[in-house]
PDB file of C-alpha atoms and ligand atoms in Angstrom:
ATOM      1  CA  UNK A   2       1.368 -12.457   0.528  1.00  0.00           C
ATOM      2  CA  UNK A   3      -2.147 -13.029  -0.711  1.00  0.00           C
ATOM      3  CA  UNK A   4      -4.833 -11.510   1.518  1.00  0.00           C
ATOM      4  CA  UNK A   5      -8.600 -11.263   1.307  1.00  0.00           C
ATOM      5  CA  UNK A   6      -9.962  -8.220   3.116  1.00  0.00           C
ATOM      6  CA  UNK A   7     -13.588  -8.227   4.172  1.00  0.00           C
ATOM      7  CA  UNK A   8     -14.782  -4.682   4.798  1.00  0.00           C
ATOM      8  CA  UNK A   9     -18.061  -4.426   6.668  1.00  0.00           C
ATOM      9  CA  UNK A  10     -20.637  -2.173   5.042  1.00  0.00           C
ATOM     10  CA  UNK A  11     -21.033  -0.129   8.208  1.00  0.00           C
ATOM     11  CA  UNK A  12     -17.259   0.378   8.236  1.00  0.00           C
ATOM     12  CA  UNK A  13     -16.818   1.286   4.558  1.00  0.00           C
ATOM     13  CA  UNK A  14     -20.055   3.217   4.037  1.00  0.00           C
ATOM     14  CA  UNK A  15     -21.382   4.261   7.455  1.00  0.00           C
ATOM     15  CA  UNK A  16     -23.242   6.878   5.447  1.00  0.00           C
ATOM     16  CA  UNK A  17     -22.893   7.410   1.732  1.00  0.00           C
ATOM     17  CA  UNK A  18     -19.835   9.597   1.275  1.00  0.00           C
ATOM     18  CA  UNK A  19     -16.329   9.556  -0.159  1.00  0.00           C
ATOM     19  CA  UNK A  20     -13.990   9.922   2.868  1.00  0.00           C
ATOM     20  CA  UNK A  21     -13.918   6.421   4.342  1.00  0.00           C
ATOM     21  CA  UNK A  22     -13.943   4.814   0.904  1.00  0.00           C
ATOM     22  CA  UNK A  23     -11.006   6.976  -0.191  1.00  0.00           C
ATOM     23  CA  UNK A  24      -9.091   6.054   2.976  1.00  0.00           C
ATOM     24  CA  UNK A  25      -9.649   2.343   2.331  1.00  0.00           C
ATOM     25  CA  UNK A  26      -8.621   2.722  -1.294  1.00  0.00           C
ATOM     26  CA  UNK A  27      -5.386   4.426  -0.156  1.00  0.00           C
ATOM     27  CA  UNK A  28      -4.598   1.533   2.203  1.00  0.00           C
ATOM     28  CA  UNK A  29      -5.329  -1.049  -0.490  1.00  0.00           C
ATOM     29  CA  UNK A  30      -3.327   0.821  -3.126  1.00  0.00           C
ATOM     30  CA  UNK A  31      -0.378   1.080  -0.774  1.00  0.00           C
ATOM     31  CA  UNK A  32      -0.375  -2.694  -0.144  1.00  0.00           C
ATOM     32  CA  UNK A  33      -0.859  -3.344  -3.845  1.00  0.00           C
ATOM     33  CA  UNK A  34       2.088  -1.106  -4.726  1.00  0.00           C
ATOM     34  CA  UNK A  35       4.252  -3.145  -2.345  1.00  0.00           C
ATOM     35  CA  UNK A  36       3.408  -6.408  -4.078  1.00  0.00           C
ATOM     36  CA  UNK A  37       0.592  -7.772  -1.927  1.00  0.00           C
ATOM     37  CA  UNK A  38      -1.995  -9.788  -3.857  1.00  0.00           C
ATOM     38  CA  UNK A  39      -5.409  -8.651  -2.700  1.00  0.00           C
ATOM     39  CA  UNK A  40      -9.047  -9.539  -2.948  1.00  0.00           C
ATOM     40  CA  UNK A  41     -11.711  -7.467  -1.235  1.00  0.00           C
ATOM     41  CA  UNK A  42     -15.305  -8.115  -0.201  1.00  0.00           C
ATOM     42  CA  UNK A  43     -17.669  -5.313   0.792  1.00  0.00           C
ATOM     43  CA  UNK A  44     -20.801  -5.517   2.968  1.00  0.00           C
ATOM     44  CA  UNK A  45     -24.115  -3.716   2.769  1.00  0.00           C
ATOM     45  CA  UNK A  46     -24.136  -1.724   6.022  1.00  0.00           C
ATOM     46  CA  UNK A  47     -26.934   0.624   7.050  1.00  0.00           C
ATOM     47  CA  UNK A  48     -28.043   1.206   3.456  1.00  0.00           C
ATOM     48  CA  UNK A  49     -28.771  -2.513   3.061  1.00  0.00           C
ATOM     49  CA  UNK A  50     -30.634  -2.549   6.358  1.00  0.00           C
ATOM     50  CA  UNK A  51     -32.786   0.403   5.249  1.00  0.00           C
ATOM     51  CA  UNK A  52     -33.704  -1.240   1.955  1.00  0.00           C
ATOM     52  CA  UNK A  53     -34.347  -4.597   3.599  1.00  0.00           C
ATOM     53  CA  UNK A  54     -36.489  -2.970   6.291  1.00  0.00           C
ATOM     54  CA  UNK A  55     -38.608  -1.128   3.738  1.00  0.00           C
ATOM     55  CA  UNK A  56     -39.021  -4.166   1.492  1.00  0.00           C
ATOM     56  CA  UNK A  57     -39.936  -6.380   4.477  1.00  0.00           C
ATOM     57  CA  UNK A  58     -42.763  -3.974   5.326  1.00  0.00           C
ATOM     58  CA  UNK A  59     -43.833  -4.175   1.694  1.00  0.00           C
ATOM     59  CA  UNK A  60     -44.171  -7.946   2.031  1.00  0.00           C
ATOM     60  CA  UNK A  61     -40.998  -9.214   0.342  1.00  0.00           C
ATOM     61  CA  UNK A  62     -39.944 -12.714   1.380  1.00  0.00           C
ATOM     62  CA  UNK A  63     -36.545 -13.555   2.898  1.00  0.00           C
ATOM     63  CA  UNK A  64     -34.902 -14.564  -0.370  1.00  0.00           C
ATOM     64  CA  UNK A  65     -36.111 -11.359  -2.003  1.00  0.00           C
ATOM     65  CA  UNK A  66     -34.677  -9.431   0.937  1.00  0.00           C
ATOM     66  CA  UNK A  67     -31.340 -11.226   0.541  1.00  0.00           C
ATOM     67  CA  UNK A  68     -31.317 -10.343  -3.148  1.00  0.00           C
ATOM     68  CA  UNK A  69     -31.904  -6.715  -2.256  1.00  0.00           C
ATOM     69  CA  UNK A  70     -29.069  -6.936   0.288  1.00  0.00           C
ATOM     70  CA  UNK A  71     -26.755  -8.372  -2.364  1.00  0.00           C
ATOM     71  CA  UNK A  72     -27.578  -5.495  -4.717  1.00  0.00           C
ATOM     72  CA  UNK A  73     -26.605  -2.997  -2.005  1.00  0.00           C
ATOM     73  CA  UNK A  74     -23.318  -4.798  -1.263  1.00  0.00           C
ATOM     74  CA  UNK A  75     -22.522  -4.470  -4.960  1.00  0.00           C
ATOM     75  CA  UNK A  76     -23.438  -0.784  -4.905  1.00  0.00           C
ATOM     76  CA  UNK A  77     -20.988  -0.300  -2.041  1.00  0.00           C
ATOM     77  CA  UNK A  78     -18.420  -2.369  -3.931  1.00  0.00           C
ATOM     78  CA  UNK A  79     -18.777   0.023  -6.852  1.00  0.00           C
ATOM     79  CA  UNK A  80     -17.848   2.931  -4.592  1.00  0.00           C
ATOM     80  CA  UNK A  81     -14.578   1.224  -3.692  1.00  0.00           C
ATOM     81  CA  UNK A  82     -14.037   0.334  -7.351  1.00  0.00           C
ATOM     82  CA  UNK A  83     -14.493   4.005  -8.237  1.00  0.00           C
ATOM     83  CA  UNK A  84     -11.841   4.977  -5.691  1.00  0.00           C
ATOM     84  CA  UNK A  85      -9.388   2.263  -6.768  1.00  0.00           C
ATOM     85  CA  UNK A  86      -9.826   3.350 -10.368  1.00  0.00           C
ATOM     86  CA  UNK A  87      -7.795   1.274 -12.824  1.00  0.00           C
ATOM     87  CA  UNK A  88      -6.317  -1.085 -10.192  1.00  0.00           C
ATOM     88  CA  UNK A  89      -9.741  -2.628  -9.548  1.00  0.00           C
ATOM     89  CA  UNK A  90     -11.652  -5.061 -11.734  1.00  0.00           C
ATOM     90  CA  UNK A  91     -14.274  -2.756 -13.302  1.00  0.00           C
ATOM     91  CA  UNK A  92     -17.369  -4.504 -11.944  1.00  0.00           C
ATOM     92  CA  UNK A  93     -18.007  -6.470  -8.722  1.00  0.00           C
ATOM     93  CA  UNK A  94     -17.411 -10.151  -9.580  1.00  0.00           C
ATOM     94  CA  UNK A  95     -20.644 -12.054  -9.009  1.00  0.00           C
ATOM     95  CA  UNK A  96     -18.982 -15.403  -8.360  1.00  0.00           C
ATOM     96  CA  UNK A  97     -15.674 -16.720  -7.058  1.00  0.00           C
ATOM     97  CA  UNK A  98     -14.353 -17.794 -10.466  1.00  0.00           C
ATOM     98  CA  UNK A  99     -14.707 -14.290 -11.872  1.00  0.00           C
ATOM     99  CA  UNK A 100     -13.019 -12.903  -8.778  1.00  0.00           C
ATOM    100  CA  UNK A 101     -10.108 -15.309  -9.122  1.00  0.00           C
ATOM    101  CA  UNK A 102      -9.747 -14.473 -12.813  1.00  0.00           C
ATOM    102  CA  UNK A 103      -9.402 -10.806 -11.833  1.00  0.00           C
ATOM    103  CA  UNK A 104      -6.607 -11.670  -9.404  1.00  0.00           C
ATOM    104  CA  UNK A 105      -4.829 -13.743 -12.051  1.00  0.00           C
ATOM    105  CA  UNK A 106      -5.044 -10.820 -14.462  1.00  0.00           C
ATOM    106  CA  UNK A 107      -3.413  -8.641 -11.830  1.00  0.00           C
ATOM    107  CA  UNK A 108      -6.538  -6.666 -10.935  1.00  0.00           C
ATOM    108  CA  UNK A 109      -8.027  -6.246  -7.468  1.00  0.00           C
ATOM    109  CA  UNK A 110     -11.505  -7.797  -7.334  1.00  0.00           C
ATOM    110  CA  UNK A 111     -14.085  -6.035  -5.168  1.00  0.00           C
ATOM    111  CA  UNK A 112     -16.870  -8.491  -4.469  1.00  0.00           C
ATOM    112  CA  UNK A 113     -20.176  -7.921  -2.751  1.00  0.00           C
ATOM    113  CA  UNK A 114     -22.590 -10.737  -1.984  1.00  0.00           C
ATOM    114  CA  UNK A 115     -22.907 -13.841  -4.144  1.00  0.00           C
ATOM    115  CA  UNK A 116     -25.997 -15.924  -3.291  1.00  0.00           C
ATOM    116  CA  UNK A 117     -28.991 -15.569  -0.978  1.00  0.00           C
ATOM    117  CA  UNK A 118     -29.018 -17.086   2.481  1.00  0.00           C
ATOM    118  CA  UNK A 119     -25.668 -15.868   3.785  1.00  0.00           C
ATOM    119  CA  UNK A 120     -23.726 -12.655   4.382  1.00  0.00           C
ATOM    120  CA  UNK A 121     -20.500 -11.246   3.008  1.00  0.00           C
ATOM    121  CA  UNK A 122     -18.696 -12.783   6.018  1.00  0.00           C
ATOM    122  CA  UNK A 123     -19.202 -16.155   4.368  1.00  0.00           C
ATOM    123  CA  UNK A 124     -18.375 -14.779   0.901  1.00  0.00           C
ATOM    124  CA  UNK A 125     -15.032 -13.552   2.258  1.00  0.00           C
ATOM    125  CA  UNK A 126     -14.138 -16.876   3.852  1.00  0.00           C
ATOM    126  CA  UNK A 127     -15.151 -18.842   0.763  1.00  0.00           C
ATOM    127  CA  UNK A 128     -13.279 -16.497  -1.568  1.00  0.00           C
ATOM    128  CA  UNK A 129     -10.183 -16.673   0.648  1.00  0.00           C
ATOM    129  CA  UNK A 130     -10.380 -20.462   0.491  1.00  0.00           C
ATOM    130  CA  UNK A 131     -10.975 -20.426  -3.266  1.00  0.00           C
ATOM    131  CA  UNK A 132      -7.935 -18.276  -4.036  1.00  0.00           C
ATOM    132  CA  UNK A 133      -5.714 -20.013  -1.433  1.00  0.00           C
ATOM    133  CA  UNK A 134      -5.188 -16.798   0.507  1.00  0.00           C
ATOM    134  CA  UNK A 135      -2.502 -16.664   3.194  1.00  0.00           C
ATOM    135  CA  UNK A 136      -4.588 -14.324   5.284  1.00  0.00           C
ATOM    136  CA  UNK A 137      -8.231 -13.339   5.750  1.00  0.00           C
ATOM    137  CA  UNK A 138      -8.989 -10.059   7.501  1.00  0.00           C
ATOM    138  CA  UNK A 139     -12.397  -9.027   8.804  1.00  0.00           C
ATOM    139  CA  UNK A 140     -12.476  -5.241   9.194  1.00  0.00           C
ATOM    140  CA  UNK A 141     -15.689  -4.908  11.163  1.00  0.00           C
ATOM    141  CA  UNK A 142     -17.666  -2.665  13.466  1.00  0.00           C
ATOM    142  CA  UNK A 143     -16.689  -4.837  16.460  1.00  0.00           C
ATOM    143  CA  UNK A 144     -13.069  -4.732  17.567  1.00  0.00           C
ATOM    144  CA  UNK A 145     -12.554  -8.461  17.938  1.00  0.00           C
ATOM    145  CA  UNK A 146     -14.073 -11.696  19.183  1.00  0.00           C
ATOM    146  CA  UNK A 147     -15.480 -11.605  22.735  1.00  0.00           C
ATOM    147  CA  UNK A 148     -16.507 -14.461  24.996  1.00  0.00           C
ATOM    148  CA  UNK A 149     -20.020 -12.975  25.068  1.00  0.00           C
ATOM    149  CA  UNK A 150     -21.918 -10.241  23.228  1.00  0.00           C
ATOM    150  CA  UNK A 151     -20.166  -7.043  24.451  1.00  0.00           C
ATOM    151  CA  UNK A 152     -23.234  -4.922  23.640  1.00  0.00           C
ATOM    152  CA  UNK A 153     -25.249  -7.042  26.096  1.00  0.00           C
ATOM    153  CA  UNK A 154     -22.650  -8.011  28.683  1.00  0.00           C
ATOM    154  CA  UNK A 155     -20.295  -5.325  30.010  1.00  0.00           C
ATOM    155  CA  UNK A 156     -18.041  -8.042  31.474  1.00  0.00           C
ATOM    156  CA  UNK A 157     -17.422  -9.721  28.112  1.00  0.00           C
ATOM    157  CA  UNK A 158     -13.696 -10.083  27.440  1.00  0.00           C
ATOM    158  CA  UNK A 159     -11.915 -10.024  24.118  1.00  0.00           C
ATOM    159  CA  UNK A 160      -9.750 -12.912  22.935  1.00  0.00           C
ATOM    160  CA  UNK A 161      -6.318 -11.973  21.634  1.00  0.00           C
ATOM    161  CA  UNK A 162      -6.333 -15.393  19.971  1.00  0.00           C
ATOM    162  CA  UNK A 163      -8.929 -18.126  19.510  1.00  0.00           C
ATOM    163  CA  UNK A 164      -8.915 -21.416  17.619  1.00  0.00           C
ATOM    164  CA  UNK A 165     -11.337 -21.670  14.716  1.00  0.00           C
ATOM    165  CA  UNK A 166     -13.034 -24.639  16.414  1.00  0.00           C
ATOM    166  CA  UNK A 167     -13.675 -22.531  19.534  1.00  0.00           C
ATOM    167  CA  UNK A 168     -14.916 -19.678  17.329  1.00  0.00           C
ATOM    168  CA  UNK A 169     -17.448 -22.016  15.699  1.00  0.00           C
ATOM    169  CA  UNK A 170     -18.717 -23.134  19.138  1.00  0.00           C
ATOM    170  CA  UNK A 171     -18.865 -19.572  20.431  1.00  0.00           C
ATOM    171  CA  UNK A 172     -20.813 -18.279  17.432  1.00  0.00           C
ATOM    172  CA  UNK A 173     -23.198 -21.229  17.476  1.00  0.00           C
ATOM    173  CA  UNK A 174     -24.016 -20.281  21.099  1.00  0.00           C
ATOM    174  CA  UNK A 175     -24.352 -16.571  20.267  1.00  0.00           C
ATOM    175  CA  UNK A 176     -26.616 -17.244  17.286  1.00  0.00           C
ATOM    176  CA  UNK A 177     -28.946 -19.312  19.496  1.00  0.00           C
ATOM    177  CA  UNK A 178     -29.440 -16.109  21.429  1.00  0.00           C
ATOM    178  CA  UNK A 179     -31.838 -14.126  19.210  1.00  0.00           C
ATOM    179  CA  UNK A 180     -30.737 -10.568  18.601  1.00  0.00           C
ATOM    180  CA  UNK A 181     -27.159 -10.928  19.769  1.00  0.00           C
ATOM    181  CA  UNK A 182     -24.376  -9.852  17.455  1.00  0.00           C
ATOM    182  CA  UNK A 183     -21.819 -12.398  16.347  1.00  0.00           C
ATOM    183  CA  UNK A 184     -18.510 -10.938  15.107  1.00  0.00           C
ATOM    184  CA  UNK A 185     -18.738 -13.109  11.963  1.00  0.00           C
ATOM    185  CA  UNK A 186     -21.493 -15.490  10.980  1.00  0.00           C
ATOM    186  CA  UNK A 187     -21.425 -19.226  11.647  1.00  0.00           C
ATOM    187  CA  UNK A 188     -20.950 -20.282   8.036  1.00  0.00           C
ATOM    188  CA  UNK A 189     -17.918 -17.990   7.775  1.00  0.00           C
ATOM    189  CA  UNK A 190     -16.432 -19.458  10.960  1.00  0.00           C
ATOM    190  CA  UNK A 191     -16.930 -22.998   9.653  1.00  0.00           C
ATOM    191  CA  UNK A 192     -15.246 -22.180   6.348  1.00  0.00           C
ATOM    192  CA  UNK A 193     -12.330 -20.593   8.223  1.00  0.00           C
ATOM    193  CA  UNK A 194     -12.072 -23.757  10.312  1.00  0.00           C
ATOM    194  CA  UNK A 195     -11.963 -26.134   7.372  1.00  0.00           C
ATOM    195  CA  UNK A 196      -9.816 -23.923   5.168  1.00  0.00           C
ATOM    196  CA  UNK A 197      -7.064 -23.513   7.749  1.00  0.00           C
ATOM    197  CA  UNK A 198      -6.596 -19.873   6.739  1.00  0.00           C
ATOM    198  CA  UNK A 199      -5.097 -17.549   9.337  1.00  0.00           C
ATOM    199  CA  UNK A 200      -7.735 -14.930  10.088  1.00  0.00           C
ATOM    200  CA  UNK A 201      -7.877 -11.607  11.903  1.00  0.00           C
ATOM    201  CA  UNK A 202     -11.033  -9.908  13.211  1.00  0.00           C
ATOM    202  CA  UNK A 203     -10.413  -6.266  14.016  1.00  0.00           C
ATOM    203  CA  UNK A 204     -11.971  -2.828  14.240  1.00  0.00           C
ATOM    204  CA  UNK A 205     -12.247  -1.501  10.695  1.00  0.00           C
ATOM    205  CA  UNK A 206     -12.783   2.157  11.555  1.00  0.00           C
ATOM    206  CA  UNK A 207      -9.185   3.058  10.738  1.00  0.00           C
ATOM    207  CA  UNK A 208      -8.011   1.638   7.380  1.00  0.00           C
ATOM    208  CA  UNK A 209      -4.388   2.407   8.284  1.00  0.00           C
ATOM    209  CA  UNK A 210      -4.623   0.008  11.216  1.00  0.00           C
ATOM    210  CA  UNK A 211      -6.042  -2.634   8.907  1.00  0.00           C
ATOM    211  CA  UNK A 212      -3.134  -2.066   6.536  1.00  0.00           C
ATOM    212  CA  UNK A 213      -0.677  -2.281   9.448  1.00  0.00           C
ATOM    213  CA  UNK A 214      -2.211  -5.582  10.570  1.00  0.00           C
ATOM    214  CA  UNK A 215      -1.761  -7.055   7.093  1.00  0.00           C
ATOM    215  CA  UNK A 216       1.833  -5.851   6.866  1.00  0.00           C
ATOM    216  CA  UNK A 217       2.973  -6.853  10.342  1.00  0.00           C
ATOM    217  CA  UNK A 218       0.444  -9.120  12.036  1.00  0.00           C
ATOM    218  CA  UNK A 219       0.196  -6.540  14.848  1.00  0.00           C
ATOM    219  CA  UNK A 220      -3.293  -5.411  15.824  1.00  0.00           C
ATOM    220  CA  UNK A 221      -5.656  -5.023  18.787  1.00  0.00           C
ATOM    221  CA  UNK A 222      -8.276  -7.437  17.464  1.00  0.00           C
ATOM    222  CA  UNK A 223      -8.439 -11.226  17.581  1.00  0.00           C
ATOM    223  CA  UNK A 224      -6.320 -13.778  15.729  1.00  0.00           C
ATOM    224  CA  UNK A 225      -8.356 -16.792  14.659  1.00  0.00           C
ATOM    225  CA  UNK A 226      -5.953 -19.653  14.290  1.00  0.00           C
ATOM    226  CA  UNK A 227      -7.353 -22.785  12.666  1.00  0.00           C
ATOM    227  CA  UNK A 228      -5.892 -26.158  13.549  1.00  0.00           C
ATOM    228  CA  UNK A 229      -2.960 -27.005  11.324  1.00  0.00           C
ATOM    229  CA  UNK A 230      -2.554 -23.404  10.208  1.00  0.00           C
ATOM    230  CA  UNK A 231       0.822 -22.791   8.660  1.00  0.00           C
ATOM    231  CA  UNK A 232       3.460 -20.686  10.353  1.00  0.00           C
ATOM    232  CA  UNK A 233       2.863 -16.907  10.384  1.00  0.00           C
ATOM    233  CA  UNK A 234       3.507 -15.392   6.949  1.00  0.00           C
ATOM    234  CA  UNK A 235       7.213 -14.867   6.262  1.00  0.00           C
ATOM    235  CA  UNK A 236       6.556 -11.139   5.806  1.00  0.00           C
ATOM    236  CA  UNK A 237       5.664 -10.936   9.514  1.00  0.00           C
ATOM    237  CA  UNK A 238       8.558 -12.940  10.915  1.00  0.00           C
ATOM    238  CA  UNK A 239      11.289 -11.470   8.679  1.00  0.00           C
ATOM    239  CA  UNK A 240      10.783  -8.013  10.124  1.00  0.00           C
TER     240      UNK A 240
HETATM  241  P1  LIG B 311     -23.863  -8.035   4.738  1.00  0.00           P
HETATM  242  O1  LIG B 311     -22.785  -8.999   4.492  1.00  0.00           O
HETATM  243  O2  LIG B 311     -23.522  -6.607   4.804  1.00  0.00           O
HETATM  244  O3  LIG B 311     -24.728  -8.499   5.994  1.00  0.00           O
HETATM  245  O4  LIG B 311     -24.971  -8.235   3.624  1.00  0.00           O
HETATM  246  P2  LIG B 311     -24.716  -8.117   7.523  1.00  0.00           P
HETATM  247  O5  LIG B 311     -23.711  -8.976   8.232  1.00  0.00           O
HETATM  248  O6  LIG B 311     -26.143  -8.231   7.944  1.00  0.00           O
HETATM  249  O7  LIG B 311     -24.263  -6.593   7.548  1.00  0.00           O
HETATM  250  P3  LIG B 311     -23.294  -5.813   8.570  1.00  0.00           P
HETATM  251  O8  LIG B 311     -21.994  -6.560   8.599  1.00  0.00           O
HETATM  252  O9  LIG B 311     -24.018  -5.854   9.888  1.00  0.00           O
HETATM  253  O10 LIG B 311     -23.182  -4.441   7.955  1.00  0.00           O
HETATM  254  C1  LIG B 311     -26.219  -7.528   3.688  1.00  0.00           C
HETATM  255  C2  LIG B 311     -27.361  -8.469   3.402  1.00  0.00           C
HETATM  256  O11 LIG B 311     -27.277  -8.944   2.040  1.00  0.00           O
HETATM  257  C3  LIG B 311     -27.690 -10.296   1.943  1.00  0.00           C
HETATM  258  C4  LIG B 311     -28.147 -10.693   3.348  1.00  0.00           C
HETATM  259  O12 LIG B 311     -29.528 -10.438   3.444  1.00  0.00           O
HETATM  260  C5  LIG B 311     -27.371  -9.739   4.242  1.00  0.00           C
HETATM  261  O13 LIG B 311     -27.979  -9.545   5.493  1.00  0.00           O
HETATM  262  N1  LIG B 311     -26.588 -11.131   1.411  1.00  0.00           N
HETATM  263  C6  LIG B 311     -25.298 -10.681   1.410  1.00  0.00           C
HETATM  264  C7  LIG B 311     -26.865 -12.363   0.858  1.00  0.00           C
HETATM  265  O14 LIG B 311     -28.021 -12.812   0.856  1.00  0.00           O
HETATM  266  N2  LIG B 311     -25.860 -13.104   0.324  1.00  0.00           N
HETATM  267  C8  LIG B 311     -24.566 -12.681   0.297  1.00  0.00           C
HETATM  268  O15 LIG B 311     -23.692 -13.403  -0.230  1.00  0.00           O
HETATM  269  C9  LIG B 311     -24.292 -11.438   0.892  1.00  0.00           C
END
C-alpha cells in the first residue's frame, strides 16, 4: 500500500524536543519495514506561529509570512529526517517531483511546505494525488471531522464517515466563520474530492494509533470517502 501521512506541526513538534519525533519515526520505520510505500508531510506548528506572529509585528506581508512558515515546516521536516536516518531522503523535497523521485528510489520523502498561499494540508493532498497514493492520513490536533467547530460548540458531533463533497461544503461554511478551526483546509478538501483518494482524519497524538489506522483501517477519527473511491485497500479486507 502507498500512503501519504500528513503530520501536523503541533502534533510532531508541540515543543522542540526528540520524544514525539522519535515515536513517529518508529511508527514510520515499522510500516516501511513491512513493505508500505510512504511519503510524509510535516507542518509548522507553534514554532511557525511564533515566527509568523513576530514577523507580522515587524511589518512582513502575507507572502513573506507564508515563506517564513514554509521554512519552519522544513525545519520540522529535518527533525523527522534526522530520526529516520538513512531511510529518509536527506533533505525535505521542495516540490512534488523531487518527492516522487525519492519514493521511486526507495527513500521516504519528508516534505514541508511548497508554495505560499496554502498550508501543508494542501501539500499532503496534492502529493498524495501526484504519487497515486492509496491512502492519505491527516494526523492532526483535532480527532476527526465535526459538524461544527468543537472548540466553539460543545454539541458538535464527530462524523465516523463523510463524503469528500460534504467535507468541502462543511469546510467552506467553517472558513466563512472567521477564527473557527477547520480540520483540514478547503484546498486540501477539494483536492481529496477530485483525486478520489481514501482519506482519514484522526488524532495524531499517538503515532502508534496512526500506524494502526494505516495497517488496519481501524481508528476513532473520520473516514473521508470521495465519490468513486475504490474498495478499501486489500491489506484491510484480507485480515
Ligand atoms: P502549516 O501547514 O503548519 O499551517 O504551515 P497551519 O495549518 O496553519 O498549522 P497547524 O496545522 O495549525 O499547525 C504553517 C504556515 O506555513 C505557510 C502558511 O503560512 C502556513 O500557515 N505555508 C505552509 C505555505 O505558505 N505554503 C505551504 O505549502 C505550507
